[in-house]
Amino acid sequence: MALTKITLQNFRNHASSQLAEPKHFNLLVGENGAGKTNVLEAISLLSPGRGLRRAPLADLARKVAAGGAQQAFAIGATLIEQGQTSARLGTYTEAERPTRRLVRINGADASASALSEWHAVAWLTPSMDGLFTDSAGARRRFVDRMALAIEPGHAKAVNQLETALRERNRLLEERGDARWLDAIEAQAAQNGSIVAETRARLVSRLSDELSALPAEPFARPILTYRPGGPTTPEELLAEFARNRPRDRAAGRALTGPHRDELEVVMAMADRSPGPPAASCSTGEQKAMLIAITLAHGVLAASGRPSVLLLDEVAAHLDPVRRKALFERLRAGKAQIWMTGTELAPFAEIEEEAAVWRVSGGELERL
């Protein structure tokens, strides 16, 4: 068990909702627009980052009425480990500061990054189906989110790298003090090396998990981490210094971990590399994305509570793949939350699941 006593206050279309006594499988069923995904989004915000929709905070608080005043929202949950309460997690906004997300852990103020020290949250949503044809930046964010669920310190290194690169860009444009530029590049090189190492380590561990999976019924992806430049602090520092004129002209650093790429190809029956994921069919891409998500779930659930959010997954799988998905989820340690417009696709696990009917932002336990 991971989370229980989950509460939503003034979040999206939920005025006041509670999910008590969840199970390993948890199902949210209801019509489109009922508020199912809103529950998953709320749970995703009990982890660092902007949640599964990456929505601005101002869009999350419930409006009193059309055109009405915006309210502050609050999300809370109790974390259970081995049958015992280990923490109370909460995130919220305040009416006077609607664009700042606050976090409390066990009643004390905390940073959002601290949430990942208590549990891991991962998700798969329909909007991620285009990951393989999206930008390299989208795939870097995907890798970073997976890495954060396993190595909580990754967020700090990524944030410090991005901050240093922005400051470097500013100094290059303004032709600022060379000594200050040296110091900023040293920060970027140090944190960039940490980021690159963590990403490479994650992709390697995912590849090990994926290699153990059968090729069917889910297509097996082959992952390759392509660094955007040198990966050691010394080499990165030298690269930044050497490329100052070029980067000044471009207005940005053209080499470094912010240019990393995750390459994905589909494995053939003999396990040799096949076509790039971007050129595979929609069904093959979906199957590979599910395989990556399941492999990551195994890693994230090692040694601490883990939650996996699957939005509208079952309805888009054929019966064979749906059965295989449930079997793998059943064998895993993560707490599972899934959404659907009807119960029929979940017939195989309905008896062992906690089920809520969602309608107009209200929940009814079935």
PDB file of N, CA, C and O in Angstrom, residues 48-50 54 113 116 137-149 151-167 184 187-202 225 240 256-260:
ATOM      1  N   PRO A  48       7.303  15.965  -6.970  1.00  0.00           N
ATOM      2  CA  PRO A  48       7.859  17.209  -7.513  1.00  0.00           C
ATOM      3  C   PRO A  48       7.388  17.454  -8.943  1.00  0.00           C
ATOM      4  O   PRO A  48       6.974  16.539  -9.652  1.00  0.00           O
ATOM      5  N   GLY A  49       7.461  18.703  -9.366  1.00  0.00           N
ATOM      6  CA  GLY A  49       7.124  19.019 -10.740  1.00  0.00           C
ATOM      7  C   GLY A  49       5.727  19.573 -10.896  1.00  0.00           C
ATOM      8  O   GLY A  49       5.032  19.892  -9.931  1.00  0.00           O
ATOM      9  N   ARG A  50       5.295  19.640 -12.137  1.00  0.00           N
ATOM     10  CA  ARG A  50       4.030  20.292 -12.479  1.00  0.00           C
ATOM     11  C   ARG A  50       2.889  19.316 -12.708  1.00  0.00           C
ATOM     12  O   ARG A  50       1.826  19.691 -13.215  1.00  0.00           O
ATOM     13  N   ARG A  54       1.103  19.165 -16.567  1.00  0.00           N
ATOM     14  CA  ARG A  54       2.018  20.300 -16.612  1.00  0.00           C
ATOM     15  C   ARG A  54       1.253  21.612 -16.719  1.00  0.00           C
ATOM     16  O   ARG A  54       1.647  22.545 -17.414  1.00  0.00           O
ATOM     17  N   SER A 113      10.568  19.121  -3.903  1.00  0.00           N
ATOM     18  CA  SER A 113      11.503  18.035  -4.190  1.00  0.00           C
ATOM     19  C   SER A 113      11.554  17.020  -3.053  1.00  0.00           C
ATOM     20  O   SER A 113      11.870  15.843  -3.272  1.00  0.00           O
ATOM     21  N   SER A 116       9.645  13.493  -3.186  1.00  0.00           N
ATOM     22  CA  SER A 116      10.192  12.297  -3.833  1.00  0.00           C
ATOM     23  C   SER A 116      11.030  11.459  -2.879  1.00  0.00           C
ATOM     24  O   SER A 116      11.366  10.315  -3.193  1.00  0.00           O
ATOM     25  N   GLY A 137      13.360  17.734 -26.345  1.00  0.00           N
ATOM     26  CA  GLY A 137      13.109  18.293 -25.027  1.00  0.00           C
ATOM     27  C   GLY A 137      12.032  17.538 -24.279  1.00  0.00           C
ATOM     28  O   GLY A 137      12.124  17.337 -23.061  1.00  0.00           O
ATOM     29  N   ALA A 138      10.978  17.111 -24.986  1.00  0.00           N
ATOM     30  CA  ALA A 138       9.912  16.342 -24.349  1.00  0.00           C
ATOM     31  C   ALA A 138      10.451  15.008 -23.850  1.00  0.00           C
ATOM     32  O   ALA A 138      10.074  14.544 -22.761  1.00  0.00           O
ATOM     33  N   ARG A 139      11.327  14.390 -24.629  1.00  0.00           N
ATOM     34  CA  ARG A 139      11.901  13.114 -24.188  1.00  0.00           C
ATOM     35  C   ARG A 139      12.872  13.317 -23.022  1.00  0.00           C
ATOM     36  O   ARG A 139      12.968  12.461 -22.132  1.00  0.00           O
ATOM     37  N   ARG A 140      13.591  14.448 -22.998  1.00  0.00           N
ATOM     38  CA  ARG A 140      14.449  14.723 -21.834  1.00  0.00           C
ATOM     39  C   ARG A 140      13.608  14.885 -20.578  1.00  0.00           C
ATOM     40  O   ARG A 140      13.973  14.381 -19.506  1.00  0.00           O
ATOM     41  N   ARG A 141      12.493  15.588 -20.677  1.00  0.00           N
ATOM     42  CA  ARG A 141      11.608  15.745 -19.506  1.00  0.00           C
ATOM     43  C   ARG A 141      11.080  14.391 -19.059  1.00  0.00           C
ATOM     44  O   ARG A 141      10.941  14.127 -17.852  1.00  0.00           O
ATOM     45  N   PHE A 142      10.766  13.532 -20.012  1.00  0.00           N
ATOM     46  CA  PHE A 142      10.282  12.185 -19.708  1.00  0.00           C
ATOM     47  C   PHE A 142      11.346  11.403 -18.943  1.00  0.00           C
ATOM     48  O   PHE A 142      11.066  10.779 -17.918  1.00  0.00           O
ATOM     49  N   VAL A 143      12.588  11.462 -19.421  1.00  0.00           N
ATOM     50  CA  VAL A 143      13.693  10.776 -18.750  1.00  0.00           C
ATOM     51  C   VAL A 143      13.924  11.361 -17.360  1.00  0.00           C
ATOM     52  O   VAL A 143      14.113  10.627 -16.380  1.00  0.00           O
ATOM     53  N   ASP A 144      13.887  12.692 -17.255  1.00  0.00           N
ATOM     54  CA  ASP A 144      14.142  13.332 -15.963  1.00  0.00           C
ATOM     55  C   ASP A 144      13.060  12.968 -14.941  1.00  0.00           C
ATOM     56  O   ASP A 144      13.360  12.778 -13.761  1.00  0.00           O
ATOM     57  N   ARG A 145      11.826  12.899 -15.382  1.00  0.00           N
ATOM     58  CA  ARG A 145      10.758  12.529 -14.448  1.00  0.00           C
ATOM     59  C   ARG A 145      10.939  11.096 -13.967  1.00  0.00           C
ATOM     60  O   ARG A 145      10.740  10.790 -12.784  1.00  0.00           O
ATOM     61  N   MET A 146      11.323  10.192 -14.861  1.00  0.00           N
ATOM     62  CA  MET A 146      11.572   8.815 -14.442  1.00  0.00           C
ATOM     63  C   MET A 146      12.763   8.745 -13.500  1.00  0.00           C
ATOM     64  O   MET A 146      12.747   8.018 -12.502  1.00  0.00           O
ATOM     65  N   ALA A 147      13.814   9.517 -13.798  1.00  0.00           N
ATOM     66  CA  ALA A 147      15.002   9.508 -12.947  1.00  0.00           C
ATOM     67  C   ALA A 147      14.683  10.036 -11.564  1.00  0.00           C
ATOM     68  O   ALA A 147      15.155   9.506 -10.541  1.00  0.00           O
ATOM     69  N   LEU A 148      13.854  11.080 -11.497  1.00  0.00           N
ATOM     70  CA  LEU A 148      13.498  11.678 -10.218  1.00  0.00           C
ATOM     71  C   LEU A 148      12.770  10.691  -9.317  1.00  0.00           C
ATOM     72  O   LEU A 148      12.941  10.695  -8.097  1.00  0.00           O
ATOM     73  N   ALA A 149      11.956   9.830  -9.912  1.00  0.00           N
ATOM     74  CA  ALA A 149      11.213   8.852  -9.126  1.00  0.00           C
ATOM     75  C   ALA A 149      12.128   7.826  -8.480  1.00  0.00           C
ATOM     76  O   ALA A 149      11.747   7.160  -7.519  1.00  0.00           O
ATOM     77  N   GLU A 151      15.868   8.553  -8.159  1.00  0.00           N
ATOM     78  CA  GLU A 151      16.954   9.287  -7.498  1.00  0.00           C
ATOM     79  C   GLU A 151      16.474  10.709  -7.214  1.00  0.00           C
ATOM     80  O   GLU A 151      16.577  11.593  -8.069  1.00  0.00           O
ATOM     81  N   PRO A 152      15.916  10.953  -6.022  1.00  0.00           N
ATOM     82  CA  PRO A 152      15.298  12.244  -5.703  1.00  0.00           C
ATOM     83  C   PRO A 152      16.216  13.444  -5.901  1.00  0.00           C
ATOM     84  O   PRO A 152      15.757  14.541  -6.211  1.00  0.00           O
ATOM     85  N   GLY A 153      17.527  13.273  -5.744  1.00  0.00           N
ATOM     86  CA  GLY A 153      18.441  14.387  -5.892  1.00  0.00           C
ATOM     87  C   GLY A 153      18.586  14.896  -7.317  1.00  0.00           C
ATOM     88  O   GLY A 153      19.182  15.954  -7.548  1.00  0.00           O
ATOM     89  N   HIS A 154      18.026  14.167  -8.282  1.00  0.00           N
ATOM     90  CA  HIS A 154      18.170  14.548  -9.687  1.00  0.00           C
ATOM     91  C   HIS A 154      17.532  15.908  -9.964  1.00  0.00           C
ATOM     92  O   HIS A 154      18.068  16.698 -10.755  1.00  0.00           O
ATOM     93  N   ALA A 155      16.423  16.202  -9.329  1.00  0.00           N
ATOM     94  CA  ALA A 155      15.723  17.465  -9.584  1.00  0.00           C
ATOM     95  C   ALA A 155      16.597  18.657  -9.250  1.00  0.00           C
ATOM     96  O   ALA A 155      16.627  19.654  -9.990  1.00  0.00           O
ATOM     97  N   LYS A 156      17.322  18.587  -8.148  1.00  0.00           N
ATOM     98  CA  LYS A 156      18.185  19.694  -7.749  1.00  0.00           C
ATOM     99  C   LYS A 156      19.265  19.949  -8.782  1.00  0.00           C
ATOM    100  O   LYS A 156      19.543  21.106  -9.153  1.00  0.00           O
ATOM    101  N   ALA A 157      19.880  18.875  -9.277  1.00  0.00           N
ATOM    102  CA  ALA A 157      20.943  19.031 -10.276  1.00  0.00           C
ATOM    103  C   ALA A 157      20.397  19.619 -11.575  1.00  0.00           C
ATOM    104  O   ALA A 157      21.033  20.481 -12.192  1.00  0.00           O
ATOM    105  N   VAL A 158      19.215  19.165 -12.001  1.00  0.00           N
ATOM    106  CA  VAL A 158      18.602  19.690 -13.227  1.00  0.00           C
ATOM    107  C   VAL A 158      18.287  21.172 -13.069  1.00  0.00           C
ATOM    108  O   VAL A 158      18.581  21.988 -13.959  1.00  0.00           O
ATOM    109  N   ASN A 159      17.692  21.541 -11.936  1.00  0.00           N
ATOM    110  CA  ASN A 159      17.339  22.945 -11.710  1.00  0.00           C
ATOM    111  C   ASN A 159      18.580  23.835 -11.676  1.00  0.00           C
ATOM    112  O   ASN A 159      18.585  24.938 -12.237  1.00  0.00           O
ATOM    113  N   GLN A 160      19.632  23.366 -11.014  1.00  0.00           N
ATOM    114  CA  GLN A 160      20.851  24.170 -10.929  1.00  0.00           C
ATOM    115  C   GLN A 160      21.545  24.281 -12.281  1.00  0.00           C
ATOM    116  O   GLN A 160      22.127  25.327 -12.604  1.00  0.00           O
ATOM    117  N   LEU A 161      21.478  23.222 -13.078  1.00  0.00           N
ATOM    118  CA  LEU A 161      22.035  23.281 -14.432  1.00  0.00           C
ATOM    119  C   LEU A 161      21.283  24.318 -15.265  1.00  0.00           C
ATOM    120  O   LEU A 161      21.900  25.165 -15.930  1.00  0.00           O
ATOM    121  N   GLU A 162      19.954  24.266 -15.234  1.00  0.00           N
ATOM    122  CA  GLU A 162      19.151  25.198 -16.031  1.00  0.00           C
ATOM    123  C   GLU A 162      19.378  26.635 -15.584  1.00  0.00           C
ATOM    124  O   GLU A 162      19.474  27.546 -16.412  1.00  0.00           O
ATOM    125  N   THR A 163      19.481  26.852 -14.275  1.00  0.00           N
ATOM    126  CA  THR A 163      19.728  28.200 -13.759  1.00  0.00           C
ATOM    127  C   THR A 163      21.084  28.717 -14.216  1.00  0.00           C
ATOM    128  O   THR A 163      21.225  29.871 -14.654  1.00  0.00           O
ATOM    129  N   ALA A 164      22.103  27.864 -14.136  1.00  0.00           N
ATOM    130  CA  ALA A 164      23.450  28.272 -14.545  1.00  0.00           C
ATOM    131  C   ALA A 164      23.506  28.577 -16.037  1.00  0.00           C
ATOM    132  O   ALA A 164      24.162  29.546 -16.460  1.00  0.00           O
ATOM    133  N   LEU A 165      22.839  27.780 -16.852  1.00  0.00           N
ATOM    134  CA  LEU A 165      22.861  28.015 -18.299  1.00  0.00           C
ATOM    135  C   LEU A 165      22.145  29.321 -18.657  1.00  0.00           C
ATOM    136  O   LEU A 165      22.585  30.054 -19.559  1.00  0.00           O
ATOM    137  N   ARG A 166      21.036  29.614 -17.966  1.00  0.00           N
ATOM    138  CA  ARG A 166      20.349  30.895 -18.220  1.00  0.00           C
ATOM    139  C   ARG A 166      21.250  32.071 -17.861  1.00  0.00           C
ATOM    140  O   ARG A 166      21.322  33.072 -18.593  1.00  0.00           O
ATOM    141  N   GLU A 167      21.940  31.967 -16.719  1.00  0.00           N
ATOM    142  CA  GLU A 167      22.831  33.048 -16.305  1.00  0.00           C
ATOM    143  C   GLU A 167      24.007  33.172 -17.275  1.00  0.00           C
ATOM    144  O   GLU A 167      24.443  34.293 -17.592  1.00  0.00           O
ATOM    145  N   ILE A 184      30.161  30.650 -13.257  1.00  0.00           N
ATOM    146  CA  ILE A 184      28.878  30.110 -13.714  1.00  0.00           C
ATOM    147  C   ILE A 184      29.092  28.864 -14.563  1.00  0.00           C
ATOM    148  O   ILE A 184      28.367  27.865 -14.441  1.00  0.00           O
ATOM    149  N   GLN A 187      29.746  25.898 -12.406  1.00  0.00           N
ATOM    150  CA  GLN A 187      28.504  25.354 -11.841  1.00  0.00           C
ATOM    151  C   GLN A 187      27.756  24.528 -12.879  1.00  0.00           C
ATOM    152  O   GLN A 187      27.257  23.439 -12.579  1.00  0.00           O
ATOM    153  N   ALA A 188      27.662  25.055 -14.093  1.00  0.00           N
ATOM    154  CA  ALA A 188      26.962  24.335 -15.161  1.00  0.00           C
ATOM    155  C   ALA A 188      27.648  23.016 -15.473  1.00  0.00           C
ATOM    156  O   ALA A 188      26.986  21.983 -15.690  1.00  0.00           O
ATOM    157  N   ALA A 189      28.979  23.026 -15.494  1.00  0.00           N
ATOM    158  CA  ALA A 189      29.722  21.803 -15.802  1.00  0.00           C
ATOM    159  C   ALA A 189      29.546  20.756 -14.703  1.00  0.00           C
ATOM    160  O   ALA A 189      29.355  19.564 -14.987  1.00  0.00           O
ATOM    161  N   GLN A 190      29.617  21.200 -13.452  1.00  0.00           N
ATOM    162  CA  GLN A 190      29.491  20.252 -12.345  1.00  0.00           C
ATOM    163  C   GLN A 190      28.104  19.618 -12.323  1.00  0.00           C
ATOM    164  O   GLN A 190      27.959  18.394 -12.238  1.00  0.00           O
ATOM    165  N   ASN A 191      27.054  20.432 -12.397  1.00  0.00           N
ATOM    166  CA  ASN A 191      25.694  19.897 -12.360  1.00  0.00           C
ATOM    167  C   ASN A 191      25.337  19.187 -13.663  1.00  0.00           C
ATOM    168  O   ASN A 191      24.601  18.197 -13.642  1.00  0.00           O
ATOM    169  N   GLY A 192      25.876  19.666 -14.781  1.00  0.00           N
ATOM    170  CA  GLY A 192      25.614  18.991 -16.048  1.00  0.00           C
ATOM    171  C   GLY A 192      26.166  17.582 -16.054  1.00  0.00           C
ATOM    172  O   GLY A 192      25.537  16.654 -16.583  1.00  0.00           O
ATOM    173  N   SER A 193      27.334  17.385 -15.445  1.00  0.00           N
ATOM    174  CA  SER A 193      27.918  16.048 -15.367  1.00  0.00           C
ATOM    175  C   SER A 193      27.050  15.126 -14.526  1.00  0.00           C
ATOM    176  O   SER A 193      26.818  13.961 -14.879  1.00  0.00           O
ATOM    177  N   ILE A 194      26.537  15.653 -13.413  1.00  0.00           N
ATOM    178  CA  ILE A 194      25.660  14.854 -12.547  1.00  0.00           C
ATOM    179  C   ILE A 194      24.390  14.463 -13.287  1.00  0.00           C
ATOM    180  O   ILE A 194      23.943  13.310 -13.236  1.00  0.00           O
ATOM    181  N   VAL A 195      23.793  15.426 -13.998  1.00  0.00           N
ATOM    182  CA  VAL A 195      22.567  15.161 -14.756  1.00  0.00           C
ATOM    183  C   VAL A 195      22.807  14.094 -15.821  1.00  0.00           C
ATOM    184  O   VAL A 195      22.019  13.145 -15.973  1.00  0.00           O
ATOM    185  N   ALA A 196      23.901  14.234 -16.563  1.00  0.00           N
ATOM    186  CA  ALA A 196      24.205  13.272 -17.628  1.00  0.00           C
ATOM    187  C   ALA A 196      24.426  11.871 -17.064  1.00  0.00           C
ATOM    188  O   ALA A 196      23.939  10.876 -17.630  1.00  0.00           O
ATOM    189  N   GLU A 197      25.145  11.776 -15.959  1.00  0.00           N
ATOM    190  CA  GLU A 197      25.409  10.470 -15.350  1.00  0.00           C
ATOM    191  C   GLU A 197      24.117   9.817 -14.875  1.00  0.00           C
ATOM    192  O   GLU A 197      23.926   8.601 -15.043  1.00  0.00           O
ATOM    193  N   THR A 198      23.222  10.603 -14.271  1.00  0.00           N
ATOM    194  CA  THR A 198      21.963  10.047 -13.776  1.00  0.00           C
ATOM    195  C   THR A 198      21.089   9.564 -14.924  1.00  0.00           C
ATOM    196  O   THR A 198      20.484   8.495 -14.862  1.00  0.00           O
ATOM    197  N   ARG A 199      21.021  10.358 -15.988  1.00  0.00           N
ATOM    198  CA  ARG A 199      20.220   9.952 -17.148  1.00  0.00           C
ATOM    199  C   ARG A 199      20.775   8.669 -17.767  1.00  0.00           C
ATOM    200  O   ARG A 199      20.013   7.749 -18.096  1.00  0.00           O
ATOM    201  N   ALA A 200      22.090   8.606 -17.922  1.00  0.00           N
ATOM    202  CA  ALA A 200      22.709   7.414 -18.515  1.00  0.00           C
ATOM    203  C   ALA A 200      22.471   6.193 -17.636  1.00  0.00           C
ATOM    204  O   ALA A 200      22.187   5.092 -18.141  1.00  0.00           O
ATOM    205  N   ARG A 201      22.571   6.376 -16.340  1.00  0.00           N
ATOM    206  CA  ARG A 201      22.354   5.260 -15.410  1.00  0.00           C
ATOM    207  C   ARG A 201      20.908   4.770 -15.482  1.00  0.00           C
ATOM    208  O   ARG A 201      20.650   3.569 -15.478  1.00  0.00           O
ATOM    209  N   LEU A 202      19.958   5.703 -15.558  1.00  0.00           N
ATOM    210  CA  LEU A 202      18.550   5.321 -15.658  1.00  0.00           C
ATOM    211  C   LEU A 202      18.295   4.517 -16.928  1.00  0.00           C
ATOM    212  O   LEU A 202      17.663   3.453 -16.889  1.00  0.00           O
ATOM    213  N   TYR A 225      20.884   6.162 -24.856  1.00  0.00           N
ATOM    214  CA  TYR A 225      21.091   7.524 -24.367  1.00  0.00           C
ATOM    215  C   TYR A 225      22.184   8.186 -25.187  1.00  0.00           C
ATOM    216  O   TYR A 225      23.306   7.674 -25.273  1.00  0.00           O
ATOM    217  N   PHE A 240      32.484  24.582 -22.655  1.00  0.00           N
ATOM    218  CA  PHE A 240      31.805  25.866 -22.469  1.00  0.00           C
ATOM    219  C   PHE A 240      32.757  27.033 -22.765  1.00  0.00           C
ATOM    220  O   PHE A 240      32.384  28.001 -23.429  1.00  0.00           O
ATOM    221  N   GLY A 256      25.948  20.340 -24.549  1.00  0.00           N
ATOM    222  CA  GLY A 256      25.763  20.077 -23.125  1.00  0.00           C
ATOM    223  C   GLY A 256      24.588  19.156 -22.865  1.00  0.00           C
ATOM    224  O   GLY A 256      23.880  18.736 -23.801  1.00  0.00           O
ATOM    225  N   PRO A 257      24.333  18.812 -21.606  1.00  0.00           N
ATOM    226  CA  PRO A 257      23.254  17.878 -21.255  1.00  0.00           C
ATOM    227  C   PRO A 257      21.856  18.363 -21.646  1.00  0.00           C
ATOM    228  O   PRO A 257      20.946  17.547 -21.775  1.00  0.00           O
ATOM    229  N   HIS A 258      21.711  19.669 -21.825  1.00  0.00           N
ATOM    230  CA  HIS A 258      20.420  20.208 -22.269  1.00  0.00           C
ATOM    231  C   HIS A 258      20.153  19.878 -23.734  1.00  0.00           C
ATOM    232  O   HIS A 258      19.083  20.215 -24.253  1.00  0.00           O
ATOM    233  N   ARG A 259      21.095  19.190 -24.357  1.00  0.00           N
ATOM    234  CA  ARG A 259      20.923  18.734 -25.739  1.00  0.00           C
ATOM    235  C   ARG A 259      20.881  17.206 -25.834  1.00  0.00           C
ATOM    236  O   ARG A 259      20.951  16.641 -26.923  1.00  0.00           O
ATOM    237  N   ASP A 260      20.784  16.546 -24.684  1.00  0.00           N
ATOM    238  CA  ASP A 260      20.726  15.080 -24.668  1.00  0.00           C
ATOM    239  C   ASP A 260      19.515  14.575 -25.445  1.00  0.00           C
ATOM    240  O   ASP A 260      18.506  15.265 -25.586  1.00  0.00           O
TER     241      ASP A 260
END
